[in-house]
Amino acid sequence: MGEFELIARLAGRLSPAGATVAIGIGDDAAVFADGLVACTDLLVEDVHFRRSTASPADVGWKALAVNLSDLAAMGAVPRGALVALTVGPGWSTDDLAAVYDGLRACADAYRCPIVGGDVSRGPSLALAVTVLGHAAVPLVRSGARPGDILVVSGSLGGSEAGRHELERDAATADPALAARHRRPRPRFDAAALLAGTATAMLDVSDGVASDARRLAESSGVRVVIDLDALPLQPGVAEVARERGVAPGAFAATGGEDYELLATLPPVAVPEGVTVIGRIEAGAGVTFLGAGADGVVAGWDHLA
Amino acid sequence: MGEFELIARLAGRLSPAGATVAIGIGDDAAVFADGLVACTDLLVEDVHFRRSTASPADVGWKALAVNLSDLAAMGAVPRGALVALTVGPGWSTDDLAAVYDGLRACADAYRCPIVGGDVSRGPSLALAVTVLGHAAVPLVRSGARPGDILVVSGSLGGSEAGRHELERDAATADPALAARHRRPRPRFDAAALLAGTATAMLDVSDGVASDARRLAESSGVRVVIDLDALPLQPGVAEVARERGVAPGAFAATGGEDYELLATLPPVAVPEGVTVIGRIEAGAGVTFLGAGADGVVAGWDHLA
């Protein structure tokens, strides 16, 4: 059983939260009636990162950044974060200090102070970061409507290409691709541009192929994606071709880009986003363009 | 380096949170200016629990209950919880379903719906639960004043005695002691009684010996504890004597009772709490009574 199936099965055992939260399990974050937004994401050694390809400070940065990306996707601003950390035997106090320096760098960059936490011995390093924020008008996954266009911020495929480069040889990896993998940047800037017009929004954590599927399910629509239209980070096409994959298919299935995927009425497209598809009546995701027949679901943390 | 030293060192690397939160790292929970209260606590396999002595449902209950205890200690009411879960190879989907059933039972008992979470493969089972609450008037650790009396709710030593009994033979363990260890109960009831008069409050998670030390440090006072005055759960004295420890010393250093430790002006003592000491000018903790010379700091999750 994969991660998403398991989450769905486990979530079904929990108490109905509708009386307390406006938006519960299944979106990027929970939203309470007063606009309080909260979400939590794990970063686990040898599952989400390897010590050979990420410094301790990178690990700290990324653990907070991936959570902030969820806040950005809700149209929320950060209020604070809590960090629960298990420490494996191979991590020195200096390593942990560097993890915290990375957390702090990200906290300072996005004005999200770390207000609490817990630390425990454990079999490996794992960080569970919880971020709290506020959204005056939360942007959910369920608002996409037939006729909307599908847009993505920034560029795709860079984190996955960076991961491949780093795992082959960290010393010769393309610095921009490596940085994209190690230090994702939550797109609060793009969220602000999309906030006025987007009908639905989520962050691209597992690849647009997977995230579009969630959008389709939450909104009850069909999502059509043109793989040839995906904006690729420079260097991604080369890495994809080396691996014998069409660049668009590579970018659609590579995780951890932390861009924003949004739907809009087909009127004005904000600057800095790219139209990559459309919303139709129906269900599921349809891929067009080179490599469309080979696109499968993205990253699964239990697989 | 122990857990508390490490937390202190790491917390020093974080950005100053004073502008955002009224109360930050070092109390039971962080409190924001609008009364939002948040805290996170880990429950890690083979550190905080063993599969031989706790069922999966016990693990789920406890992971949420220990966090709710922090909310109770702040004088807060629960709003919701988030659960980040790493799953080790020895845990089946049915085991995980039972963990969630335990989480739900606790969530329902204390009206704290689980509103979000994350799940990942990992080397063992670890739960990082974050609880959110609201406190109109937060009760902090720093308000104890010389002349105050020191009180504790309920009874002490039961969880540690239960742990010893369960580790010896789960089949013959005293059911009340075993339940105390497996299913701690956050003392929202006692918190409500203490809320009007307490000058400082915290929960007894690591034993009153350790928690009193934190109270002394946070408030800048000396705490005097009479070990002979500690209220013992029935059966605790017998387990302590079997192990050659004075019962009061055993109860003061055994962790996970999740009672409330509070200071009050020496006027009216609410029902259901026991006076166990006093606050003086000075620093540190002084123990009186049988076993006082052998009392050392409690449970350390990194030791």
Coordinates of C-alpha atoms in Angstrom, one line a residue:
Chain A
M1 CA 0.0 0.0 0.0
G2 CA 1.4 3.4 -1.0
E3 CA 1.5 6.6 1.0
F4 CA -1.5 8.2 -0.5
E5 CA -3.7 5.1 -0.1
L6 CA -2.5 4.7 3.5
I7 CA -3.2 8.4 4.3
A8 CA -6.7 8.0 2.9
R9 CA -7.3 4.9 4.9
L10 CA -6.0 6.3 8.2
A11 CA -7.7 9.6 7.7
G12 CA -11.0 7.7 7.5
R13 CA -10.4 6.5 11.1
L14 CA -10.2 10.0 12.5
S15 CA -13.0 12.0 14.1
P16 CA -14.9 14.4 11.8
A17 CA -13.1 17.7 12.1
G18 CA -15.7 19.7 10.2
A19 CA -17.1 21.5 13.3
T20 CA -13.6 22.9 14.1
V21 CA -11.9 23.4 10.8
A22 CA -13.1 24.9 7.6
I23 CA -10.7 22.8 5.5
G24 CA -9.3 19.5 6.9
I25 CA -7.2 16.5 5.8
G26 CA -6.6 16.4 2.1
D27 CA -5.6 20.0 1.3
D28 CA -2.1 21.4 1.6
A29 CA -3.0 22.6 5.1
A30 CA -5.8 22.7 7.6
V31 CA -7.6 26.0 7.9
F32 CA -9.6 27.0 11.0
A33 CA -12.7 29.2 10.8
D34 CA -10.7 32.3 12.0
G35 CA -8.1 31.9 9.2
L36 CA -5.5 30.0 11.3
V37 CA -3.7 27.7 8.9
A38 CA -1.5 24.7 10.0
C39 CA 0.3 21.9 8.3
T40 CA 3.1 19.4 9.1
D41 CA 5.6 17.7 6.8
L42 CA 8.4 15.1 7.5
L43 CA 11.9 15.1 6.3
V44 CA 13.5 11.7 7.0
E45 CA 17.1 10.6 6.5
D46 CA 17.5 8.1 3.6
V47 CA 13.9 8.7 2.5
H48 CA 13.7 12.4 1.7
F49 CA 17.4 13.2 1.8
R50 CA 20.9 11.5 1.9
R51 CA 23.8 12.8 3.8
S52 CA 26.0 12.3 0.7
T53 CA 24.0 14.9 -1.3
A54 CA 22.8 17.4 1.3
S55 CA 24.7 19.3 4.1
P56 CA 23.1 19.4 7.6
A57 CA 22.3 23.1 6.9
D58 CA 20.5 22.1 3.7
V59 CA 18.5 19.6 5.6
G60 CA 17.4 22.2 8.1
W61 CA 16.5 24.7 5.4
K62 CA 14.5 22.2 3.4
A63 CA 12.5 20.8 6.4
L64 CA 11.1 24.3 7.0
A65 CA 10.9 25.3 3.3
V66 CA 8.7 22.4 2.2
N67 CA 6.2 23.3 5.0
L68 CA 6.2 27.0 4.1
S69 CA 5.4 25.9 0.5
D70 CA 2.2 24.5 1.8
L71 CA 1.4 27.8 3.5
A72 CA 2.1 29.6 0.3
A73 CA -0.2 27.3 -1.6
M74 CA -3.0 28.2 0.8
G75 CA -2.5 31.9 0.2
A76 CA -1.4 32.2 3.8
V77 CA 1.3 34.2 5.5
P78 CA 3.6 32.5 8.1
R79 CA 3.2 33.0 11.8
G80 CA 5.6 30.5 13.3
A81 CA 7.0 27.0 13.2
L82 CA 7.6 24.1 15.6
V83 CA 10.4 21.6 15.0
A84 CA 10.3 18.0 16.3
L85 CA 13.7 16.3 15.7
T86 CA 14.9 12.7 16.2
V87 CA 18.6 12.4 16.2
G88 CA 20.4 9.2 14.9
P89 CA 23.7 8.0 16.3
G90 CA 25.7 9.4 13.3
W91 CA 24.9 13.0 14.0
S92 CA 27.2 15.1 16.1
T93 CA 26.2 18.1 18.1
D94 CA 28.0 20.3 15.5
D95 CA 25.9 18.6 12.7
L96 CA 22.8 19.4 14.7
A97 CA 23.9 23.0 15.2
A98 CA 24.3 23.2 11.4
V99 CA 20.7 21.8 10.9
Y100 CA 19.4 24.5 13.2
D101 CA 21.5 27.1 11.3
G102 CA 19.7 26.0 8.1
L103 CA 16.3 26.2 9.9
R104 CA 17.1 29.7 11.1
A105 CA 18.3 30.8 7.6
C106 CA 15.0 29.7 6.1
A107 CA 13.0 31.1 9.1
D108 CA 14.6 34.5 8.7
A109 CA 14.2 34.5 4.9
Y110 CA 10.5 34.0 5.1
R111 CA 9.8 35.7 8.5
C112 CA 8.6 32.5 10.2
P113 CA 10.2 32.3 13.7
I114 CA 10.7 28.9 15.2
V115 CA 8.7 29.1 18.4
G116 CA 9.0 25.6 19.9
G117 CA 10.0 22.1 19.4
D118 CA 11.1 18.8 20.8
V119 CA 14.2 16.6 20.4
S120 CA 14.7 12.9 21.0
R121 CA 17.2 10.2 20.4
G122 CA 16.1 8.0 17.5
P123 CA 17.4 5.6 14.9
S124 CA 18.1 8.3 12.3
L125 CA 17.6 12.0 11.7
A126 CA 14.0 12.9 11.1
L127 CA 12.5 16.4 11.2
A128 CA 8.8 16.9 11.6
V129 CA 8.2 20.6 11.1
T130 CA 4.8 22.2 11.7
V131 CA 4.1 25.7 10.4
L132 CA 1.3 28.0 11.5
G133 CA 0.0 30.8 9.4
H134 CA -2.9 33.1 8.6
A135 CA -5.0 33.2 5.5
A136 CA -7.7 35.9 5.1
V137 CA -9.0 34.1 2.0
P138 CA -7.6 30.5 1.9
L139 CA -7.0 29.1 -1.6
V140 CA -8.1 25.4 -1.7
R141 CA -7.7 22.6 -4.1
S142 CA -11.4 22.1 -4.7
G143 CA -12.3 25.3 -6.7
A144 CA -11.1 24.4 -10.2
R145 CA -14.0 24.6 -12.8
P146 CA -14.3 23.4 -16.4
G147 CA -13.1 26.2 -18.7
D148 CA -10.3 27.3 -16.3
I149 CA -6.7 27.3 -17.5
L150 CA -4.0 25.5 -15.6
V151 CA -0.8 27.4 -14.8
V152 CA 2.4 26.8 -13.0
S153 CA 4.9 29.2 -11.4
G154 CA 8.6 29.3 -12.2
S155 CA 10.2 26.2 -13.7
L156 CA 9.9 22.4 -13.2
G157 CA 12.2 19.4 -13.1
G158 CA 15.2 21.2 -11.5
S159 CA 15.0 19.5 -8.2
E160 CA 14.8 16.0 -9.7
A161 CA 17.6 16.8 -12.2
G162 CA 19.7 18.2 -9.3
R163 CA 19.1 15.0 -7.3
H164 CA 20.3 12.8 -10.2
E165 CA 23.4 15.0 -10.7
L166 CA 24.2 15.0 -6.9
E167 CA 23.8 11.2 -6.7
R168 CA 26.1 10.7 -9.6
D169 CA 28.8 13.1 -8.4
A170 CA 28.2 15.9 -6.0
A171 CA 31.5 17.6 -7.0
T172 CA 30.6 18.0 -10.6
A173 CA 26.8 18.6 -10.3
D174 CA 25.3 21.7 -12.0
P175 CA 25.3 24.3 -9.1
A176 CA 21.9 25.7 -10.0
L177 CA 20.2 22.3 -10.2
A178 CA 21.9 21.2 -7.0
A179 CA 20.7 24.3 -5.2
R180 CA 17.2 23.7 -6.5
H181 CA 17.2 20.3 -4.9
R182 CA 18.9 21.3 -1.7
R183 CA 17.3 24.6 -1.0
P184 CA 13.7 24.8 -2.3
R185 CA 12.1 28.3 -2.2
P186 CA 8.5 28.5 -1.2
R187 CA 6.7 30.8 -3.8
F188 CA 5.0 33.3 -1.6
D189 CA 5.8 35.8 -4.3
A190 CA 3.9 33.9 -7.0
A191 CA 1.1 33.2 -4.5
A192 CA 0.6 36.9 -4.0
L193 CA 0.2 37.4 -7.8
L194 CA -2.2 34.5 -8.1
A195 CA -4.3 35.2 -5.0
G196 CA -6.8 37.5 -6.6
T197 CA -7.7 35.3 -9.5
A198 CA -6.9 31.7 -8.8
T199 CA -9.9 29.3 -8.4
A200 CA -7.7 26.5 -6.9
M201 CA -4.1 26.3 -5.9
L202 CA -1.6 23.7 -4.5
D203 CA 2.1 23.3 -4.4
V204 CA 4.0 21.0 -6.7
S205 CA 5.7 18.7 -4.1
D206 CA 5.4 15.3 -5.8
G207 CA 5.5 16.4 -9.5
V208 CA 2.7 18.0 -11.5
A209 CA 1.5 14.5 -12.6
S210 CA 0.6 13.5 -9.0
D211 CA -0.4 17.0 -7.9
A212 CA -2.7 17.4 -10.9
R213 CA -4.4 14.1 -10.0
R214 CA -5.1 15.5 -6.5
L215 CA -6.5 18.7 -8.0
A216 CA -8.7 16.6 -10.3
E217 CA -10.0 14.6 -7.4
S218 CA -10.6 17.5 -5.0
S219 CA -12.3 19.6 -7.6
G220 CA -14.2 16.9 -9.4
V221 CA -12.9 17.8 -12.8
R222 CA -10.6 16.5 -15.6
V223 CA -7.1 18.1 -15.8
V224 CA -5.5 18.2 -19.2
I225 CA -1.7 18.9 -19.2
D226 CA 0.5 19.6 -22.3
L227 CA 3.9 18.1 -21.3
D228 CA 5.5 20.1 -24.1
A229 CA 4.3 23.3 -22.5
L230 CA 6.0 22.7 -19.1
P231 CA 8.5 25.4 -18.2
L232 CA 11.8 23.5 -17.7
Q233 CA 14.7 24.8 -15.6
P234 CA 17.8 25.2 -17.7
G235 CA 19.8 21.9 -17.7
V236 CA 16.7 19.7 -17.1
A237 CA 16.2 18.7 -20.7
E238 CA 19.8 17.4 -20.9
V239 CA 19.5 15.3 -17.7
A240 CA 16.2 13.9 -18.9
R241 CA 17.6 12.9 -22.3
E242 CA 20.6 11.3 -20.7
R243 CA 18.1 9.1 -18.8
G244 CA 16.1 8.4 -22.0
V245 CA 13.0 10.3 -20.8
A246 CA 11.2 13.0 -22.7
P247 CA 11.9 16.3 -20.9
G248 CA 8.3 17.1 -20.2
A249 CA 7.6 13.7 -18.8
F250 CA 10.7 14.0 -16.6
A251 CA 9.6 17.4 -15.3
A252 CA 6.0 16.2 -14.7
T253 CA 7.0 13.2 -12.6
G254 CA 10.1 14.6 -10.7
G255 CA 9.2 15.7 -7.2
E256 CA 10.2 18.6 -5.0
D257 CA 10.0 21.6 -7.3
Y258 CA 7.8 23.4 -4.8
E259 CA 6.3 25.6 -7.5
L260 CA 2.6 26.5 -7.4
L261 CA 0.0 24.8 -9.6
A262 CA -3.1 26.9 -10.0
T263 CA -6.3 27.2 -12.0
L264 CA -7.6 30.5 -13.3
P265 CA -10.5 31.8 -15.4
P266 CA -9.2 32.2 -19.0
V267 CA -8.9 35.9 -18.8
A268 CA -5.7 37.4 -17.5
V269 CA -2.6 35.3 -16.8
P270 CA -0.3 36.9 -14.2
E271 CA 3.4 37.4 -15.1
G272 CA 5.8 34.7 -14.0
V273 CA 3.5 31.8 -14.5
T274 CA 3.1 29.5 -17.6
V275 CA -0.1 28.1 -19.0
I276 CA 0.4 24.3 -19.1
G277 CA -3.1 23.0 -19.6
R278 CA -6.8 23.3 -19.0
I279 CA -9.7 22.1 -16.9
E280 CA -12.5 20.1 -18.5
A281 CA -15.6 18.4 -17.2
G282 CA -14.8 14.8 -16.2
A283 CA -12.3 13.1 -14.0
G284 CA -8.6 12.2 -13.9
V285 CA -5.6 13.6 -15.7
T286 CA -4.9 13.5 -19.4
F287 CA -1.4 14.2 -20.7
L288 CA -0.6 15.5 -24.1
G289 CA 2.8 15.9 -25.8
A290 CA 6.0 14.0 -26.0
G291 CA 6.3 11.2 -23.4
A292 CA 2.6 11.4 -22.4
D293 CA 2.1 7.7 -22.6
G294 CA 4.9 7.0 -20.0
V295 CA 3.8 9.5 -17.3
V296 CA 3.0 7.8 -14.1
A297 CA 2.4 9.1 -10.5
G298 CA 5.2 10.9 -8.8
W299 CA 7.2 10.3 -5.6
D300 CA 5.7 8.0 -3.0
H301 CA 7.3 8.2 0.4
L302 CA 6.2 4.7 1.4
A303 CA 7.0 3.0 -1.9
Chain B
M1 CA 25.4 16.1 26.1
G2 CA 21.9 15.5 27.4
E3 CA 18.6 16.4 25.9
F4 CA 18.1 19.6 28.0
E5 CA 21.5 20.9 27.3
L6 CA 21.2 20.2 23.6
I7 CA 17.8 21.9 23.4
A8 CA 19.3 24.9 25.2
R9 CA 22.2 25.0 22.8
L10 CA 20.1 24.6 19.7
A11 CA 17.5 27.1 20.8
G12 CA 20.2 29.6 21.1
R13 CA 20.8 29.3 17.3
L14 CA 17.2 30.2 16.5
S15 CA 15.9 33.6 15.5
P16 CA 14.5 35.7 18.4
A17 CA 10.8 35.0 18.4
G18 CA 9.8 37.7 20.8
A19 CA 8.2 39.9 18.2
T20 CA 5.8 37.1 17.2
V21 CA 5.2 35.1 20.3
A22 CA 4.5 36.2 23.9
I23 CA 6.1 33.1 25.2
G24 CA 8.6 31.0 23.3
I25 CA 11.0 28.1 23.6
G26 CA 11.4 27.0 27.2
D27 CA 7.8 26.8 28.5
D28 CA 5.4 23.9 27.9
A29 CA 4.1 25.6 24.8
A30 CA 4.5 28.7 22.7
V31 CA 1.8 31.3 23.1
F32 CA 1.1 34.0 20.5
A33 CA -0.2 37.4 21.3
D34 CA -3.7 36.5 20.3
G35 CA -3.8 33.5 22.7
L36 CA -2.9 30.9 20.1
V37 CA -1.0 28.1 22.0
A38 CA 1.1 25.5 20.1
C39 CA 3.5 22.7 21.1
T40 CA 5.0 19.5 19.7
D41 CA 6.2 16.3 21.4
L42 CA 7.7 13.2 20.0
L43 CA 6.9 9.6 20.8
V44 CA 9.7 7.3 19.4
E45 CA 9.7 3.5 19.4
D46 CA 12.3 2.0 21.8
V47 CA 12.9 5.5 23.3
H48 CA 9.5 6.5 24.7
F49 CA 7.7 3.2 24.3
R50 CA 8.3 -0.5 23.6
R51 CA 6.0 -2.7 21.6
S52 CA 6.2 -5.4 24.3
T53 CA 4.6 -3.1 26.9
A54 CA 2.2 -0.9 24.8
S55 CA -0.4 -1.8 22.2
P56 CA -0.5 0.2 19.0
A57 CA -3.7 1.9 20.2
D58 CA -1.9 2.8 23.5
V59 CA 0.9 4.4 21.4
G60 CA -1.6 6.5 19.5
W61 CA -3.4 7.6 22.7
K62 CA -0.2 8.5 24.4
A63 CA 1.3 10.5 21.5
L64 CA -1.7 12.9 21.6
A65 CA -2.2 12.8 25.4
V66 CA 1.3 14.0 26.3
N67 CA 0.9 17.0 24.0
L68 CA -2.5 17.8 25.4
S69 CA -0.9 17.7 28.9
D70 CA 1.3 20.7 27.7
L71 CA -1.8 22.6 26.7
A72 CA -3.5 21.8 30.1
A73 CA -0.3 23.1 31.8
M74 CA -0.7 26.4 29.9
G75 CA -4.3 26.8 31.0
A76 CA -5.3 26.4 27.3
V77 CA -8.2 24.6 25.7
P78 CA -7.5 22.4 22.6
R79 CA -8.4 23.5 19.1
G80 CA -6.8 20.7 17.0
A81 CA -3.8 18.5 16.4
L82 CA -1.5 17.5 13.5
V83 CA 0.2 14.1 13.4
A84 CA 3.5 13.3 11.6
L85 CA 4.2 9.6 11.5
T86 CA 7.2 7.6 10.4
V87 CA 6.5 4.0 9.9
G88 CA 9.1 1.3 10.5
P89 CA 9.2 -2.0 8.6
G90 CA 7.7 -4.0 11.5
W91 CA 4.4 -2.1 11.5
S92 CA 1.5 -3.5 9.4
T93 CA -1.4 -1.5 8.0
D94 CA -3.6 -3.0 10.7
D95 CA -1.1 -1.9 13.4
L96 CA -1.2 1.6 12.0
A97 CA -5.0 1.6 11.9
A98 CA -4.9 0.7 15.6
V99 CA -2.4 3.6 16.3
Y100 CA -5.0 5.9 14.6
D101 CA -7.8 4.4 16.6
G102 CA -5.9 5.3 19.8
L103 CA -5.3 8.8 18.5
R104 CA -8.9 9.2 17.8
A105 CA -10.0 7.9 21.2
C106 CA -7.8 10.5 22.8
A107 CA -9.0 13.2 20.4
D108 CA -12.6 12.4 21.1
A109 CA -12.0 12.3 24.9
Y110 CA -10.5 15.7 25.0
R111 CA -12.3 17.3 22.0
C112 CA -9.2 17.9 20.0
P113 CA -9.8 16.9 16.4
I114 CA -6.9 15.7 14.2
V115 CA -6.9 18.2 11.4
G116 CA -3.9 17.2 9.4
G117 CA -0.7 15.3 9.2
D118 CA 2.0 13.5 7.2
V119 CA 3.2 9.9 6.9
S120 CA 6.5 8.6 5.7
R121 CA 8.5 5.4 5.6
G122 CA 11.3 5.4 8.3
P123 CA 13.5 3.2 10.4
S124 CA 11.0 2.8 13.2
L125 CA 7.6 4.1 14.4
A126 CA 7.8 7.7 15.5
L127 CA 5.0 10.1 16.1
A128 CA 5.5 13.9 16.2
V129 CA 2.2 15.4 17.3
T130 CA 1.6 19.1 17.4
V131 CA -1.4 20.5 19.3
L132 CA -3.0 23.9 18.9
G133 CA -5.1 25.5 21.5
H134 CA -6.3 28.8 22.9
A135 CA -5.5 30.4 26.3
A136 CA -7.2 33.6 27.3
V137 CA -4.7 33.9 30.3
P138 CA -1.7 31.6 29.7
L139 CA -0.1 30.1 32.8
V140 CA 3.7 30.2 32.5
R141 CA 6.6 28.7 34.4
S142 CA 8.1 32.0 35.3
G143 CA 5.6 33.4 37.8
A144 CA 6.6 31.6 41.0
R145 CA 7.4 33.9 43.9
P146 CA 9.1 33.4 47.3
G147 CA 6.4 32.6 49.8
D148 CA 4.3 30.6 47.3
I149 CA 3.4 27.1 48.1
L150 CA 4.1 24.2 45.7
V151 CA 1.3 21.8 44.8
V152 CA 0.8 18.8 42.6
S153 CA -2.4 17.4 41.2
G154 CA -3.5 13.8 41.5
S155 CA -0.8 11.2 42.4
L156 CA 2.8 10.5 41.3
G157 CA 5.0 7.5 40.5
G158 CA 2.3 5.4 38.9
S159 CA 3.6 5.6 35.3
E160 CA 7.1 4.7 36.3
A161 CA 5.9 1.9 38.6
G162 CA 3.7 0.7 35.8
R163 CA 6.6 0.7 33.4
H164 CA 8.6 -1.5 35.8
E165 CA 5.7 -3.9 36.2
L166 CA 5.1 -4.1 32.4
E167 CA 8.8 -4.7 31.6
R168 CA 8.9 -7.5 34.2
D169 CA 5.8 -9.3 33.0
A170 CA 2.9 -7.6 31.2
A171 CA 0.6 -10.4 32.1
T172 CA 0.8 -9.9 35.8
A173 CA 1.3 -6.2 36.0
D174 CA -1.0 -4.2 38.3
P175 CA -3.8 -3.0 35.9
A176 CA -4.1 0.5 37.4
L177 CA -0.3 1.1 37.2
A178 CA -0.1 -0.3 33.7
A179 CA -3.0 1.9 32.6
R180 CA -1.3 4.9 34.1
H181 CA 1.8 4.2 32.0
R182 CA 0.0 3.4 28.8
R183 CA -2.8 5.9 28.8
P184 CA -1.8 9.1 30.5
R185 CA -4.7 11.6 31.1
P186 CA -4.0 15.3 30.6
R187 CA -5.3 17.2 33.7
F188 CA -7.6 19.8 32.1
D189 CA -9.8 19.3 35.1
A190 CA -7.1 20.2 37.6
A191 CA -5.9 23.1 35.4
A192 CA -9.4 24.6 35.5
L193 CA -9.3 24.5 39.3
L194 CA -5.8 26.0 39.5
A195 CA -6.3 28.6 36.8
G196 CA -7.6 31.4 39.0
T197 CA -4.9 31.3 41.7
A198 CA -1.7 29.6 40.3
T199 CA 1.3 31.9 39.8
A200 CA 3.2 29.3 37.7
M201 CA 2.3 26.0 36.3
L202 CA 3.9 23.2 34.2
D203 CA 3.1 19.5 33.6
V204 CA 5.1 16.7 35.3
S205 CA 6.5 14.9 32.3
D206 CA 10.0 14.0 33.5
G207 CA 9.4 13.7 37.2
V208 CA 8.9 16.5 39.7
A209 CA 12.6 16.6 40.5
S210 CA 13.4 17.6 36.9
D211 CA 10.3 19.7 36.4
A212 CA 10.9 21.6 39.7
R213 CA 14.4 22.4 38.4
R214 CA 12.8 24.0 35.3
L215 CA 10.4 25.9 37.5
A216 CA 13.2 27.2 39.7
E217 CA 15.2 28.3 36.6
S218 CA 12.3 30.0 34.8
S219 CA 11.1 31.8 37.9
G220 CA 14.5 32.6 39.4
V221 CA 13.6 31.1 42.8
R222 CA 14.5 28.1 45.0
V223 CA 12.1 25.2 45.1
V224 CA 11.9 23.2 48.3
I225 CA 10.2 19.8 47.9
D226 CA 9.3 17.4 50.8
L227 CA 9.6 13.9 49.3
D228 CA 7.5 12.5 52.2
A229 CA 4.6 14.7 51.2
L230 CA 4.4 13.5 47.6
P231 CA 1.0 11.9 46.9
L232 CA 1.8 8.3 45.7
Q233 CA -0.5 6.3 43.5
P234 CA -1.5 3.0 45.3
G235 CA 1.1 0.3 44.6
V236 CA 3.9 2.8 43.9
A237 CA 5.5 2.4 47.4
E238 CA 5.7 -1.4 47.0
V239 CA 7.4 -1.2 43.6
A240 CA 9.8 1.4 44.9
R241 CA 10.8 -0.7 47.9
E242 CA 11.3 -3.8 45.7
R243 CA 13.8 -1.7 43.9
G244 CA 15.5 -0.4 47.0
V245 CA 14.4 3.2 46.5
A246 CA 12.6 5.4 49.0
P247 CA 9.0 5.8 47.6
G248 CA 9.2 9.6 47.6
A249 CA 12.5 9.6 45.7
F250 CA 11.0 7.0 43.3
A251 CA 8.0 9.2 42.6
A252 CA 10.0 12.3 42.3
T253 CA 12.3 10.9 39.6
G254 CA 9.9 8.7 37.7
G255 CA 8.7 10.3 34.5
E256 CA 5.4 10.5 32.6
D257 CA 2.9 11.1 35.4
Y258 CA 1.5 14.1 33.4
E259 CA 0.1 15.7 36.6
L260 CA 0.3 19.5 37.0
L261 CA 2.9 21.1 39.2
A262 CA 1.8 24.6 40.3
T263 CA 2.7 27.4 42.7
L264 CA 0.1 29.4 44.6
P265 CA 0.0 32.2 47.1
P266 CA -0.4 30.4 50.6
V267 CA -4.0 31.2 50.9
A268 CA -6.6 28.7 49.5
V269 CA -5.5 25.3 48.2
P270 CA -8.0 23.9 45.7
E271 CA -9.4 20.4 46.2
G272 CA -7.7 17.6 44.5
V273 CA -4.1 18.9 44.8
T274 CA -1.5 18.2 47.4
V275 CA 0.9 20.7 49.0
I276 CA 4.4 19.2 48.4
G277 CA 6.7 22.2 49.1
R278 CA 7.4 25.9 49.0
I279 CA 9.1 28.6 47.0
E280 CA 12.0 30.5 48.6
A281 CA 14.4 33.2 47.5
G282 CA 17.5 31.6 45.9
A283 CA 18.1 29.1 43.1
G284 CA 17.9 25.3 42.5
V285 CA 15.9 22.6 44.1
T286 CA 16.2 21.4 47.7
F287 CA 14.8 18.0 48.6
L288 CA 13.7 17.1 52.1
G289 CA 12.5 13.8 53.5
A290 CA 13.4 10.1 53.0
G291 CA 15.7 9.5 50.0
A292 CA 16.5 13.2 49.5
D293 CA 20.2 12.6 49.1
G294 CA 19.7 10.2 46.2
V295 CA 17.4 12.3 44.0
V296 CA 18.8 13.2 40.7
A297 CA 17.3 14.6 37.5
G298 CA 14.6 12.6 35.8
W299 CA 14.3 11.1 32.4
D300 CA 16.5 12.3 29.6
H301 CA 15.5 11.2 26.1
L302 CA 19.0 11.5 24.7
A303 CA 20.9 9.8 27.6

